[in-house]
Short mmCIF file of C-alpha atoms and ligand atoms in Angstrom, two decimals:
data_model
loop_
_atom_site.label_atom_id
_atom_site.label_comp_id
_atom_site.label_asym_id
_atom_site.label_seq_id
_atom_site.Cartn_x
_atom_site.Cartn_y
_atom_site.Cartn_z
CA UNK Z 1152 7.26 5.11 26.69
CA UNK Z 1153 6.07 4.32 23.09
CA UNK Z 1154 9.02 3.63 20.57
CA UNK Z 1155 6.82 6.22 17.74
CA UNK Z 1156 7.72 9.61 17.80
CA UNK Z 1157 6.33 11.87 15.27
CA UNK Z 1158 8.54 15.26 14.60
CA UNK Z 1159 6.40 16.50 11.81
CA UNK Z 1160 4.00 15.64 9.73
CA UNK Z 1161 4.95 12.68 7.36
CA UNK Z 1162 6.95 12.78 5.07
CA UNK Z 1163 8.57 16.03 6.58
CA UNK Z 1164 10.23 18.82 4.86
CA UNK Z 1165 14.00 17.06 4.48
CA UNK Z 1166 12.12 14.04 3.42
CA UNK Z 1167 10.12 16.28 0.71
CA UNK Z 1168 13.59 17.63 -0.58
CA UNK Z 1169 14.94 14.29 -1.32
CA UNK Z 1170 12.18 13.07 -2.98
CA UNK Z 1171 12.40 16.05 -5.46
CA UNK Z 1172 16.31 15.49 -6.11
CA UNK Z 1173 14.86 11.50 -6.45
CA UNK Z 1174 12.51 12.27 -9.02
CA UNK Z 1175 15.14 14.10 -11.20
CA UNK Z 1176 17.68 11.35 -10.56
CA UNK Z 1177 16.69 8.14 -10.17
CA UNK Z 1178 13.83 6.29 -12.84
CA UNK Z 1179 10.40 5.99 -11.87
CA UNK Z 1180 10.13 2.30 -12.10
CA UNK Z 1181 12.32 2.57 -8.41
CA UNK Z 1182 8.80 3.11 -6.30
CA UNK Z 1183 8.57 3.32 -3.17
CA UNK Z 1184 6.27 2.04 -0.01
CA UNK Z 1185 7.12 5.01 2.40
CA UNK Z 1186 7.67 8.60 1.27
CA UNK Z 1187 10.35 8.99 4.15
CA UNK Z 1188 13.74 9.10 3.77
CA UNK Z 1189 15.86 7.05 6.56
CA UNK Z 1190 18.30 8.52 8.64
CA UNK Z 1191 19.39 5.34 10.72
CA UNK Z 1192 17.90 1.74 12.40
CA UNK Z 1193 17.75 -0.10 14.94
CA UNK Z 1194 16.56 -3.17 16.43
CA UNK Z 1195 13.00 -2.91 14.93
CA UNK Z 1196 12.64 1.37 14.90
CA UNK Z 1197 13.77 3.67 12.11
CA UNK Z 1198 14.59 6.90 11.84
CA UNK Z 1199 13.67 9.48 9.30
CA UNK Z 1200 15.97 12.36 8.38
CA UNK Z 1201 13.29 15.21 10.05
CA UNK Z 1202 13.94 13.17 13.28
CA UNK Z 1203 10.55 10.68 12.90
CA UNK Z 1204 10.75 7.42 14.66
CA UNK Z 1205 8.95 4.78 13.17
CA UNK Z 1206 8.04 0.88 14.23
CA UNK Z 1207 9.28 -0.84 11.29
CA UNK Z 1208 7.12 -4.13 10.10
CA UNK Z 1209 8.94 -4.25 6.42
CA UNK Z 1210 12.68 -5.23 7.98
CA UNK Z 1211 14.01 -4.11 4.51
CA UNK Z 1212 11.18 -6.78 3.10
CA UNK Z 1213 12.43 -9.64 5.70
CA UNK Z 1214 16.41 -8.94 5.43
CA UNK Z 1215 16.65 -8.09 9.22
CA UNK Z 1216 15.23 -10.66 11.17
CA UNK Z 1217 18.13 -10.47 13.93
CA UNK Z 1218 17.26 -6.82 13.68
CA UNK Z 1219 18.70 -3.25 12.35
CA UNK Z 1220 22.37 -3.58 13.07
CA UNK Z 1221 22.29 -6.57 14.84
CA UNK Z 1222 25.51 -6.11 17.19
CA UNK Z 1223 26.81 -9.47 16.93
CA UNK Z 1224 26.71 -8.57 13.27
CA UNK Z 1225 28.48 -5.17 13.03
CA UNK Z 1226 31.00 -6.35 15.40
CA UNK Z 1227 31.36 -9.31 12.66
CA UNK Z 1228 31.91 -7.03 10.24
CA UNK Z 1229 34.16 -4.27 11.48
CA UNK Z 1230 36.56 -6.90 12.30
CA UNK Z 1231 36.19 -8.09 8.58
CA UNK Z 1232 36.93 -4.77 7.41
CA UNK Z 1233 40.43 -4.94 9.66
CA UNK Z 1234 41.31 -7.22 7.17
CA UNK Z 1235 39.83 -7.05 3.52
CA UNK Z 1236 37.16 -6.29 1.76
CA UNK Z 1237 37.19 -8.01 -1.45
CA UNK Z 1238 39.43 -10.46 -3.64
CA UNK Z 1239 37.18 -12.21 -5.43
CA UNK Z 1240 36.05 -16.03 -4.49
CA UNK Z 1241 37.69 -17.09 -7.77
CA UNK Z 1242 40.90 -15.81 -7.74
CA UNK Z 1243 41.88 -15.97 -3.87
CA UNK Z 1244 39.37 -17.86 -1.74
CA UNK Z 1245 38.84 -16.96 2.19
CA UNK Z 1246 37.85 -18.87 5.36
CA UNK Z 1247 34.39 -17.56 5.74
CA UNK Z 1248 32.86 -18.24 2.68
CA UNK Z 1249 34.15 -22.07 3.57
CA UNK Z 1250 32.92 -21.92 6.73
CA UNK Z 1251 29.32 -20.46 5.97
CA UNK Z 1252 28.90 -23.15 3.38
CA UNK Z 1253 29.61 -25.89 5.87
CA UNK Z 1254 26.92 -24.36 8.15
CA UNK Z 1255 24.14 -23.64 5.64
CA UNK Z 1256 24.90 -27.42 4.76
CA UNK Z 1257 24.58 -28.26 8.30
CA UNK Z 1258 21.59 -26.04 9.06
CA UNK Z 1259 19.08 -26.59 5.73
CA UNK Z 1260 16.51 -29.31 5.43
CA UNK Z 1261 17.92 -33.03 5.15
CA UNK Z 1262 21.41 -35.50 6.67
CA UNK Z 1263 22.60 -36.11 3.10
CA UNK Z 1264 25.90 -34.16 2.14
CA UNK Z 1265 25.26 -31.25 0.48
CA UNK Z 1266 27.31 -28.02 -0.90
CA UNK Z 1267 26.55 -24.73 -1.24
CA UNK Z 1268 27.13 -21.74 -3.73
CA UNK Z 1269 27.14 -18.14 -2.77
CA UNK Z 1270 25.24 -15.56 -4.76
CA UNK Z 1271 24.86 -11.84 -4.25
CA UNK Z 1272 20.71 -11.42 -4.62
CA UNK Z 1273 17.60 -13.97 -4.23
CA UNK Z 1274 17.45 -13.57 -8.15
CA UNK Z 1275 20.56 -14.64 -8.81
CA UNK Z 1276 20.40 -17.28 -6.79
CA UNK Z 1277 16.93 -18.78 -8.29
CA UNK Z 1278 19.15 -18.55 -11.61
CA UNK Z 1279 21.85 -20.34 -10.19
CA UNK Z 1280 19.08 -23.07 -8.76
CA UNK Z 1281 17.78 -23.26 -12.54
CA UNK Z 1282 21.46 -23.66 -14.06
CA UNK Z 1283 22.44 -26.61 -11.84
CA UNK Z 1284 19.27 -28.31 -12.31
CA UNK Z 1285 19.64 -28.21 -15.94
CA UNK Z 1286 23.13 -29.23 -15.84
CA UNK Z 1287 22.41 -32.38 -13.44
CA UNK Z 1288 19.17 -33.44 -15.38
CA UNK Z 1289 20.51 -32.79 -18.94
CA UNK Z 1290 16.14 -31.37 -18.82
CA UNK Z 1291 15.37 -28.16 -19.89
CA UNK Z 1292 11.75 -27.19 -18.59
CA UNK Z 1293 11.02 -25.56 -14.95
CA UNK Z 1294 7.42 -25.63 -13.55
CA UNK Z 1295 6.82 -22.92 -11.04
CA UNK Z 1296 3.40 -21.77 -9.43
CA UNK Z 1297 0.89 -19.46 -9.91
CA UNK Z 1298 1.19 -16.62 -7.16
CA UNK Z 1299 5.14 -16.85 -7.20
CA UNK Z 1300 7.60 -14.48 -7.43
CA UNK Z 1301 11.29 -15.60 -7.49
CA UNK Z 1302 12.99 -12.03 -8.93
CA UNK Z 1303 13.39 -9.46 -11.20
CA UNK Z 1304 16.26 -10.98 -13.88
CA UNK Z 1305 14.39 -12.52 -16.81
CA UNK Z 1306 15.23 -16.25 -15.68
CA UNK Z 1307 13.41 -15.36 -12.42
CA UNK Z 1308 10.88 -13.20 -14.40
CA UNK Z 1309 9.85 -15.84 -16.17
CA UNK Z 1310 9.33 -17.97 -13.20
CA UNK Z 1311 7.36 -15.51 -11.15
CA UNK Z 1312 3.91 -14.99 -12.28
CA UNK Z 1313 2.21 -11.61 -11.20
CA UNK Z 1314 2.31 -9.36 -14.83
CA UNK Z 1315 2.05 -5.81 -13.47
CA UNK Z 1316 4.33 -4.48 -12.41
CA UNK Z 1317 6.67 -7.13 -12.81
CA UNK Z 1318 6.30 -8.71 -16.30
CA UNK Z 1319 4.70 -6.38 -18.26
CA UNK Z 1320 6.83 -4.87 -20.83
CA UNK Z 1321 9.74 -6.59 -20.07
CA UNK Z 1322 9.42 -9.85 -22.74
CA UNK Z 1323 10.70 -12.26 -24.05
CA UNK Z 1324 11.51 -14.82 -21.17
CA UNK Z 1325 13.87 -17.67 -20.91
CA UNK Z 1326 11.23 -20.41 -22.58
CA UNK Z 1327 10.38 -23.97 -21.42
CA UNK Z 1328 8.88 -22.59 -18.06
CA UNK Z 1329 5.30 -23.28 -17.29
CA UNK Z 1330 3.02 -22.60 -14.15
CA UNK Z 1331 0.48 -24.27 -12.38
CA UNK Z 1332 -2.04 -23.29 -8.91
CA UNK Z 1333 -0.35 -23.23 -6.24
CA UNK Z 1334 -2.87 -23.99 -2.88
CA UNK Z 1335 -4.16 -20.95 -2.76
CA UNK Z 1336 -7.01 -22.19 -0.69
CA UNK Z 1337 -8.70 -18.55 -0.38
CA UNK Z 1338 -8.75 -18.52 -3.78
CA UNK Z 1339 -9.09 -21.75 -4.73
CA UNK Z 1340 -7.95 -22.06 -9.03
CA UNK Z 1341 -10.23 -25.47 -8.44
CA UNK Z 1342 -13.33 -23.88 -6.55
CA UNK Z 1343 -12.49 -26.24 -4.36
CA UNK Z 1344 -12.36 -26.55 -0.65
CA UNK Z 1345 -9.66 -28.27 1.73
CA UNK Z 1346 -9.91 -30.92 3.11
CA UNK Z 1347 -12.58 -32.21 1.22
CA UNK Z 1348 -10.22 -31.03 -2.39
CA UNK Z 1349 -8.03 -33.85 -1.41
CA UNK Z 1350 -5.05 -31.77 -2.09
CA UNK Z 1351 -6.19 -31.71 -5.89
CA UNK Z 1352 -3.97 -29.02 -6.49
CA UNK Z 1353 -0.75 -31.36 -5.63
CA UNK Z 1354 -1.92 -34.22 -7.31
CA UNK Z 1355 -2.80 -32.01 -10.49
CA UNK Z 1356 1.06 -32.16 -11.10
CA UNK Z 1357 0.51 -35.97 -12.70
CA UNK Z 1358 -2.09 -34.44 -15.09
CA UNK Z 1359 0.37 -31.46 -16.18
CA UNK Z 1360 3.34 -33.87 -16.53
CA UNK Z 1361 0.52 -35.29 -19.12
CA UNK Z 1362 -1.43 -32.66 -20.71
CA UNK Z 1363 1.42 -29.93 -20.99
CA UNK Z 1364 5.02 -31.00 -20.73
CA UNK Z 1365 6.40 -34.18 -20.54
CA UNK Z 1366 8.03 -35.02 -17.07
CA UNK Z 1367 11.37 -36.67 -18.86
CA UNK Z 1368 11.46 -33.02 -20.16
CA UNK Z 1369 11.33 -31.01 -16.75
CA UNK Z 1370 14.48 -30.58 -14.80
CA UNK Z 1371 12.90 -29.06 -12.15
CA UNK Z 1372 9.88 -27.43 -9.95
CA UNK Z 1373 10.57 -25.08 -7.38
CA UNK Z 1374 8.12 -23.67 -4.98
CA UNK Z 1375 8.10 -20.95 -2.70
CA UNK Z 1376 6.83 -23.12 0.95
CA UNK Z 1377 5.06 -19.85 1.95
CA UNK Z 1378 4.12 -17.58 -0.61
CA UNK Z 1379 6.21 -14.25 0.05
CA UNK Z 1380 5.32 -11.31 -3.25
CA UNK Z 1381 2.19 -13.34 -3.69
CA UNK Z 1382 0.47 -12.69 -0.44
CA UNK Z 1383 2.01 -15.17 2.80
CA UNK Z 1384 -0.31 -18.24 1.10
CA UNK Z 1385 -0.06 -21.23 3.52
CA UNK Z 1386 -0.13 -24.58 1.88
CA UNK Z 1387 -1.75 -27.17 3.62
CA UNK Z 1388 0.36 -29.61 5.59
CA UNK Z 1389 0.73 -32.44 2.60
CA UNK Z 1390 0.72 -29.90 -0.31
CA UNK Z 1391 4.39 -30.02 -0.33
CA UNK Z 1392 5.00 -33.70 0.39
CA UNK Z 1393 2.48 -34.70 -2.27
CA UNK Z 1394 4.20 -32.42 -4.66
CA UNK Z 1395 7.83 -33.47 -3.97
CA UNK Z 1396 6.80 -37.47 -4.24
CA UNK Z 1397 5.53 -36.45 -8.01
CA UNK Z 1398 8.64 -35.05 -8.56
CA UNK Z 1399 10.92 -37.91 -7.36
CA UNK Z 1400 8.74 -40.52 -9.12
CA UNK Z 1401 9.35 -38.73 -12.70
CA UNK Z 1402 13.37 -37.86 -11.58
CA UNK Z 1403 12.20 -34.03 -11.29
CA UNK Z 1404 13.97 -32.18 -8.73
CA UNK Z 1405 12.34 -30.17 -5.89
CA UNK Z 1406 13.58 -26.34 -5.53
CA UNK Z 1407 12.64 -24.52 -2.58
CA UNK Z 1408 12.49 -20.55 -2.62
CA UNK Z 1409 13.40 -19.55 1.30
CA UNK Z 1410 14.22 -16.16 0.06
CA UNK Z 1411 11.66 -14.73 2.25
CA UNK Z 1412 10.55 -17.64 4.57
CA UNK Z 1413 13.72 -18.27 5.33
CA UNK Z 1414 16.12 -17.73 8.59
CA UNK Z 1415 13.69 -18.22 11.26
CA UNK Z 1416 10.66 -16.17 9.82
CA UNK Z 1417 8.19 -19.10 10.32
CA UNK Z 1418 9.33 -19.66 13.42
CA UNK Z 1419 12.07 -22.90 12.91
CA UNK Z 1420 14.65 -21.77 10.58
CA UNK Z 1421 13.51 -22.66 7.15
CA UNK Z 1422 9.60 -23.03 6.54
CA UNK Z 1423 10.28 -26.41 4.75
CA UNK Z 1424 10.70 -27.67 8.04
CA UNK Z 1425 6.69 -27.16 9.26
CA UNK Z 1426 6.15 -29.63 6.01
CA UNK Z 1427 8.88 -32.43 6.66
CA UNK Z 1428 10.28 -32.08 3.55
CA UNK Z 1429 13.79 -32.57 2.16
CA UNK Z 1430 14.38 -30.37 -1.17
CA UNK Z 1431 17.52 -30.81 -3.78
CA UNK Z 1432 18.48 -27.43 -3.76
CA UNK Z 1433 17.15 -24.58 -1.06
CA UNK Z 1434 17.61 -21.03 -2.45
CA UNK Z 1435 18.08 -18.78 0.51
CA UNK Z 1436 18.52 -14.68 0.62
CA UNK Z 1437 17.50 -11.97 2.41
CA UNK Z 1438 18.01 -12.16 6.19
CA UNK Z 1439 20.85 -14.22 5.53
CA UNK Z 1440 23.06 -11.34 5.43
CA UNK Z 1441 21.84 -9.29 8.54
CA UNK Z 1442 21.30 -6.64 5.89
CA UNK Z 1443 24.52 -7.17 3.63
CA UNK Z 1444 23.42 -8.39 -0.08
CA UNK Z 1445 23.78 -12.50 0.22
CA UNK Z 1446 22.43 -15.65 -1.41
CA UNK Z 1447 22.75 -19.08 -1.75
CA UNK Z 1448 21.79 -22.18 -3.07
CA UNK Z 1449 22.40 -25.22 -0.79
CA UNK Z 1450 21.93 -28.81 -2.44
CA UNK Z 1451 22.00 -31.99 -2.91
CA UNK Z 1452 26.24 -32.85 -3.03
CA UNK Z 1453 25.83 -34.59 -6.39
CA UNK Z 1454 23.35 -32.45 -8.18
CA UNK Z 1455 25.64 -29.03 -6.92
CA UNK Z 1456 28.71 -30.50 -8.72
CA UNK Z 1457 27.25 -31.38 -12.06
CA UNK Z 1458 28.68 -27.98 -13.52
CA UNK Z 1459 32.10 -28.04 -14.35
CA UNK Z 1460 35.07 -25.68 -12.91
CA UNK Z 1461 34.31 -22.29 -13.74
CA UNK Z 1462 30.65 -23.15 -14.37
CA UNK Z 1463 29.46 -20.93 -11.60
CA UNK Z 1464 30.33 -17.61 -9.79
CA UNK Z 1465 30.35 -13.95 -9.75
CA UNK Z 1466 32.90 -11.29 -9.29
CA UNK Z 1467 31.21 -10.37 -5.34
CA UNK Z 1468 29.13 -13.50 -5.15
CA UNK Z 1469 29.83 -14.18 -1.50
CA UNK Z 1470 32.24 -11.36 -0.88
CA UNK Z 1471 33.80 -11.39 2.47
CA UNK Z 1472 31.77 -8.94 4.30
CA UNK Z 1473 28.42 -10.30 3.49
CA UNK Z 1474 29.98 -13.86 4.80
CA UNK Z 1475 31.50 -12.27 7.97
CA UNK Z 1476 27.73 -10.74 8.91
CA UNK Z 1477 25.77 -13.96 7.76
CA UNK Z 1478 28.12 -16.23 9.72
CA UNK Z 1479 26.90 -13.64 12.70
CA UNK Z 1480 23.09 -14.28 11.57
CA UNK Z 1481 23.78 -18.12 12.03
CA UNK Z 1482 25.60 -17.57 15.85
CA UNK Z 1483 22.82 -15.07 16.85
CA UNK Z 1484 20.09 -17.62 15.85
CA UNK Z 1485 22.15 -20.30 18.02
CA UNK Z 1486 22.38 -17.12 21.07
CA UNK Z 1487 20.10 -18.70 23.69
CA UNK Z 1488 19.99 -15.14 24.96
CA UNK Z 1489 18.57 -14.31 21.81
CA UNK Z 1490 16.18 -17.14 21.11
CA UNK Z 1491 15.03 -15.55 17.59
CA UNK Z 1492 12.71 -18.92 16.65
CA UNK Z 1493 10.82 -18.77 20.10
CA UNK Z 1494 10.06 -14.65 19.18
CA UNK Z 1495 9.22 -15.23 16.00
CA UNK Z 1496 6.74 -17.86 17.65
CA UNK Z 1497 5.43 -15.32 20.08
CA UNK Z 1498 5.01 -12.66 17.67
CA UNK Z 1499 3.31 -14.94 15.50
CA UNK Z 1500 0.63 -15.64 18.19
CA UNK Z 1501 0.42 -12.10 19.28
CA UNK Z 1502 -0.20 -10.68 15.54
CA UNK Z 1503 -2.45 -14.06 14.98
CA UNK Z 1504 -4.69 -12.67 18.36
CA UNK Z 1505 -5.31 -9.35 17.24
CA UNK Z 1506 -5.31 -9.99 13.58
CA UNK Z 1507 -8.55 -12.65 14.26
CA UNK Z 1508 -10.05 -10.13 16.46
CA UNK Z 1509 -10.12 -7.78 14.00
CA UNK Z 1510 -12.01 -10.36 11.66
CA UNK Z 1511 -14.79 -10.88 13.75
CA UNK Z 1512 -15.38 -6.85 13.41
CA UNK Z 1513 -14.27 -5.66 10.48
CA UNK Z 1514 -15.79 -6.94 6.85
CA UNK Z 1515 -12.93 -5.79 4.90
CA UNK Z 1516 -10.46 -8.53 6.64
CA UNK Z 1517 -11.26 -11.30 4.69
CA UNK Z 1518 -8.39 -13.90 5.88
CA UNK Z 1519 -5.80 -14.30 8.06
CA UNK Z 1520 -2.94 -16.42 7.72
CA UNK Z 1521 0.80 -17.10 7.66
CA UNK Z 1522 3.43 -19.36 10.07
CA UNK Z 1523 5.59 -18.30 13.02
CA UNK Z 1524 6.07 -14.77 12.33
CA UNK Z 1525 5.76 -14.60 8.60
CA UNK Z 1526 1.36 -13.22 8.96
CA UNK Z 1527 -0.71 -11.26 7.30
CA UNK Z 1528 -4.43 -9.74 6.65
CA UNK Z 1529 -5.83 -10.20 2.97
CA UNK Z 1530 -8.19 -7.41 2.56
CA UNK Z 1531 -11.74 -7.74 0.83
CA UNK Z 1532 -14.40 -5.44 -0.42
CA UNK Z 1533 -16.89 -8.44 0.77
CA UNK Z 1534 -16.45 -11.70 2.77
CA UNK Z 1535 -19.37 -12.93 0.31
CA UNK Z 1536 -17.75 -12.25 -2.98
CA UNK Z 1537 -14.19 -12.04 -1.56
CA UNK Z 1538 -13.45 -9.01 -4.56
CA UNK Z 1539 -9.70 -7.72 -3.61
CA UNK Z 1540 -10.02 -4.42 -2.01
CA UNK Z 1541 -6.24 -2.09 -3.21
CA UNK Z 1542 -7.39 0.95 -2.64
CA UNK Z 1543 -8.00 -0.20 0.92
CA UNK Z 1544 -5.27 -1.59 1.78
CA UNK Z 1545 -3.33 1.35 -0.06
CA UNK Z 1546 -5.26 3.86 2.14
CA UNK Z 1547 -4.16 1.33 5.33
CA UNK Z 1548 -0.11 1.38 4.55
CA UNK Z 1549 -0.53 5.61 4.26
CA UNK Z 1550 -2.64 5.68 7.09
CA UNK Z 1551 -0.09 3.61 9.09
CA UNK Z 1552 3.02 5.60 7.82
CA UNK Z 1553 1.32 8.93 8.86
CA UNK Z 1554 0.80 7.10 12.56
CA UNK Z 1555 4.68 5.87 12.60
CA UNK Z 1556 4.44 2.72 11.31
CA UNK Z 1557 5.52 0.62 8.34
CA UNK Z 1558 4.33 -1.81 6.91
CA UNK Z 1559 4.20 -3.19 3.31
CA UNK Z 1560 1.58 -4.91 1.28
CA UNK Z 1561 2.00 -8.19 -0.83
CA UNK Z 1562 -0.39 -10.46 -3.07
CA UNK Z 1563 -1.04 -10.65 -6.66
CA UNK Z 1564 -4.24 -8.33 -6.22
CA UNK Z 1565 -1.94 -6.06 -3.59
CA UNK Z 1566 -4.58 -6.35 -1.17
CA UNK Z 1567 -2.31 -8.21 1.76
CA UNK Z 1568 -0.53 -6.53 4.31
CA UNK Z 1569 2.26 -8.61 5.51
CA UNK Z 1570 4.39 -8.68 8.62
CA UNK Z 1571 8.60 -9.02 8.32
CA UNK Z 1572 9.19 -7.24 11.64
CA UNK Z 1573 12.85 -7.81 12.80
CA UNK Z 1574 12.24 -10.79 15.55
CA UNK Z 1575 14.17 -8.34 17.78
CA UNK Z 1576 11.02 -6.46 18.16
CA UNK Z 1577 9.42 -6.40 21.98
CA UNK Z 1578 5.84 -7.45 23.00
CA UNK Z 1579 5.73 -3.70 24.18
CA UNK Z 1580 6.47 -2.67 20.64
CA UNK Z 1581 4.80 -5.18 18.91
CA UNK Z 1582 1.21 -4.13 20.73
CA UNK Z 1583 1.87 -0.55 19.98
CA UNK Z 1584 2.14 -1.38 15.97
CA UNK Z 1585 -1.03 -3.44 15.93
CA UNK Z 1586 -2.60 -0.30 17.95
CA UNK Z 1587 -1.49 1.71 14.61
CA UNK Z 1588 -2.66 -1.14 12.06
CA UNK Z 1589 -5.97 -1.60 13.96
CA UNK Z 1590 -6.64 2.14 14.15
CA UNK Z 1591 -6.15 2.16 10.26
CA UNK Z 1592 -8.30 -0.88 10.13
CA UNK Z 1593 -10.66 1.31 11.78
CA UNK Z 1594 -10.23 4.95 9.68
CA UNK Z 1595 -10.72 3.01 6.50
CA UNK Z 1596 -13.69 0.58 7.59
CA UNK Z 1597 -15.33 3.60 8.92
CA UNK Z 1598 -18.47 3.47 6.78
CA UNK Z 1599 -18.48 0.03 5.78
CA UNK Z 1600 -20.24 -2.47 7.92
CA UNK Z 1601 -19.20 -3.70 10.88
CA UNK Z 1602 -19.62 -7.47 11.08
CA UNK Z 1603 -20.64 -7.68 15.05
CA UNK Z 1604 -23.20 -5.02 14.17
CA UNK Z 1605 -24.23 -6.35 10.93
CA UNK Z 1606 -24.82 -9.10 12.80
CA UNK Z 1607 -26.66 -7.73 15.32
CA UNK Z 1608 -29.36 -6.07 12.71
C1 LIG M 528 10.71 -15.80 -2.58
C2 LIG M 528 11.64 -14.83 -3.25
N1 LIG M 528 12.53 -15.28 -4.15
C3 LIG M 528 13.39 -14.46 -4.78
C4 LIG M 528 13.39 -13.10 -4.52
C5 LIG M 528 14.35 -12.21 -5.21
O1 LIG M 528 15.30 -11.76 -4.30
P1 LIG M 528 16.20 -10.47 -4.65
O2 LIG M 528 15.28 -9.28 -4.59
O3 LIG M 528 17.26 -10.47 -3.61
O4 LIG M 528 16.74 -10.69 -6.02
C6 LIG M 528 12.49 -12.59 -3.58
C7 LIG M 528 12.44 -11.15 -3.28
O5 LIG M 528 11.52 -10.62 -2.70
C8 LIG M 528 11.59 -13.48 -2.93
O6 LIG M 528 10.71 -13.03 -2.02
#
């Protein structure tokens, strides 16, 4: 029986209603993917309030990867909230908050001994990053990449790099950050091609430290090892490495953004892991709460203590509830029942299958790409000029939607469609989503040429 179940038309009347009260109450600059208002989750399904199911590729934008309500984490946190729900980490500490940091220590890239701070948000926790690499260097500048995104406070704003809808309006920014290419190797900033580029985009970092801001002067880089906001770009296997050794030569330290790679999206836990590399500091988010707002940054021991007592914090920065349901995350990713990094493997491949089928048929999917689970389509007017095609991929989402399922779109031209399914999803469920992407894949290239026809002529 297929998971989709379609009440009304979408969105449906109740789902109408609220978005008029919305519109009165709430600011515009809240937008939404989906016009339909949720009623509950689970697994990978939601429900909308006029009784729609839907398949749900978004996960909340990749915070449930064990899944909507994850029962290993509500049982985590119901038995929190038998005891407290907040006190505040700085007045009267707790046990889980202790023992989460000893397992993100445990768990993230690298044997050297490490702490970690809890934050409430991925933003705040990039800011965090950025404050304890300052503090340990005594440096001031930050180079980040083209392509990134890393948050929506205006240290993270100034890091992240896509203007509208993000940037625009909203300056001045925090100074002494700069940005360079990342490998976008689609869209090459070089006009160069891999392999025969010789990573030139990695080794450019010698020639910025030169031509724009002295390396003694940068405290740190920081990198997102997938792109997430900027479209599921896949460095190439040394990009990082390269990057990281230029980094260590000049004393710079090496931030990774996990925010949305993170927690077994790529298919091993953290996506730093498919490049061998050992960051300072990992910033992690997201799915690290099962759905509860958490953060952290987990680094190096010596470079996490350079701020002094009372340096760092936050009134609910790691509040008990959020710890309870992340330590959960971490026991259901060790569940062999489970087995969350094999799924995300197997969706990967199954997405990966379909996704390259569709490629050699329809024009408008220009490339496909992406690690473990963490895929996605960018969308093209033509293969030949490889112009972004938004309206497109705009007219996919709706379609999709309409059809019960969701799916969001990423990249700095918003022609991507991405996939953050909850892991928990089933093959079953998984084939009837792509039948709903390909169909809109379909509806919209309807018109357009097909490649095995144009081919054929
Ligand atoms: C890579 C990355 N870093 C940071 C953030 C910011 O996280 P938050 O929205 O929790 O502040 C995001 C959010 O999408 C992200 O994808």
């Amino acid at each position: 029986m297929s998971t989709i179940q379609l009440q009304t038309s979408i969105p449906g009347p109740k789902s109408r209603a609220l978005a008029a009260r919305r519109e009165a109450a709430v600011p515009r600059g809240l937008s939404h993917g989906t016009p339909v208002y949720v009623a509950r989750a689970q697994d990978a399904w939601l429900e909308d309030v006029d009784g729609n199911r839907f398949l749900d590729l978004a996960g909340g934008i990749g915070c449930v990867n064990v899944g909507h309500r994850n029962p290993m984490v509500t049982t985590a946190i119901e038995s929190q909230l038998e005891n407290f729900l907040h006190t505040c980490v700085q007045v009267t500490p707790y046990e889980n908050y202790v023992r989460l940091a000893e397992r993100l220590n445990q768990i993230t890239p690298g044997k050297f001994s490490k702490r970690t701070l809890l934050l409430n948000t991925g933003a705040e926790a990039v800011e965090n990053a950025i404050k304890i690499a300052r503090a340990h260097t005594g440096r001031s500048s930050v180079i980040a990449f083209e392509d990134a995104f890393h948050g929506r406070t205006m240290m993270a704003l100034a890091l992240t790099s896509k203007t509208h809808p993000y940037k625009a309006g909203f300056a001045p920014f925090p100074s002494d950050v700069y940005q360079v290419p990342y490998a976008y190797c689609y869209r090459c900033s070089y006009s160069l091609q891999y392999p025969s580029c010789d990573v030139f985009c990695a080794r450019h970092l010698e020639d910025t430290f030169k031509r724009v801001v002295a390396a003694e002067d940068v405290a740190a880089v920081i990198a997102e090892p997938v792109l997430g906001e900027g479209g599921f770009v896949t460095p190439p296997p040394e990009f990082f490495r390269i990057v990281m050794d230029i980094c260590h030569k000049h004393g710079v330290l090496f931030i990774a953004d996990e925010v949305q790679s993170g927690f077994g999206r790529t298919g091993k836990m953290f996506a730093c892991e498919h490049y061998g590399i050992e960051p300072d500091m990992v910033v992690t988010a997201k799915s690290l709460g099962g759905g509860l707002p958490l953060a952290a940054v987990t680094g190096r021991a010596e470079i996490m203590d350079a701020p002094g007592p009372g340096g760092l914090g936050g009134t609910f920065a790691g509040n008990p509830l959020s710890c309870a349901a992340a330590n959960a995350v971490l026991d259901a990713f060790e569940a062999k029942d489970q087995d969350l990094l094999s799924r995300a493997n197997s969706i990967g491949h199954q997405f990966q299958k379909r996704a390259q089928s569709w490629q050699s048929r329809y024009e408008i999917v220009g490339d496909v790409r992406g690690l473990g689970s963490m895929r996605a389509i960018e969308l093209v007017k033509s293969r030949e000029t490889r112009e972004p095609a938004p309206e497109e991929t705009k007219r996919i989402t709706q379609y999709c939607y309409e059809h019960g399922l969701i799916t969001i779109t990423a990249g700095t031209y918003n022609n991507v469609i991405r996939v953050l399914v909850p892991l928990v999803i089933t093959d079953e469920q998984m084939d009837e989503a792509l039948d709903v992407l390909e169909d809109a894949l379909a509806s919209v290239s309807a018109g357009q040429p097909v490649i095995a026809e144009a081919i054929s002529k």
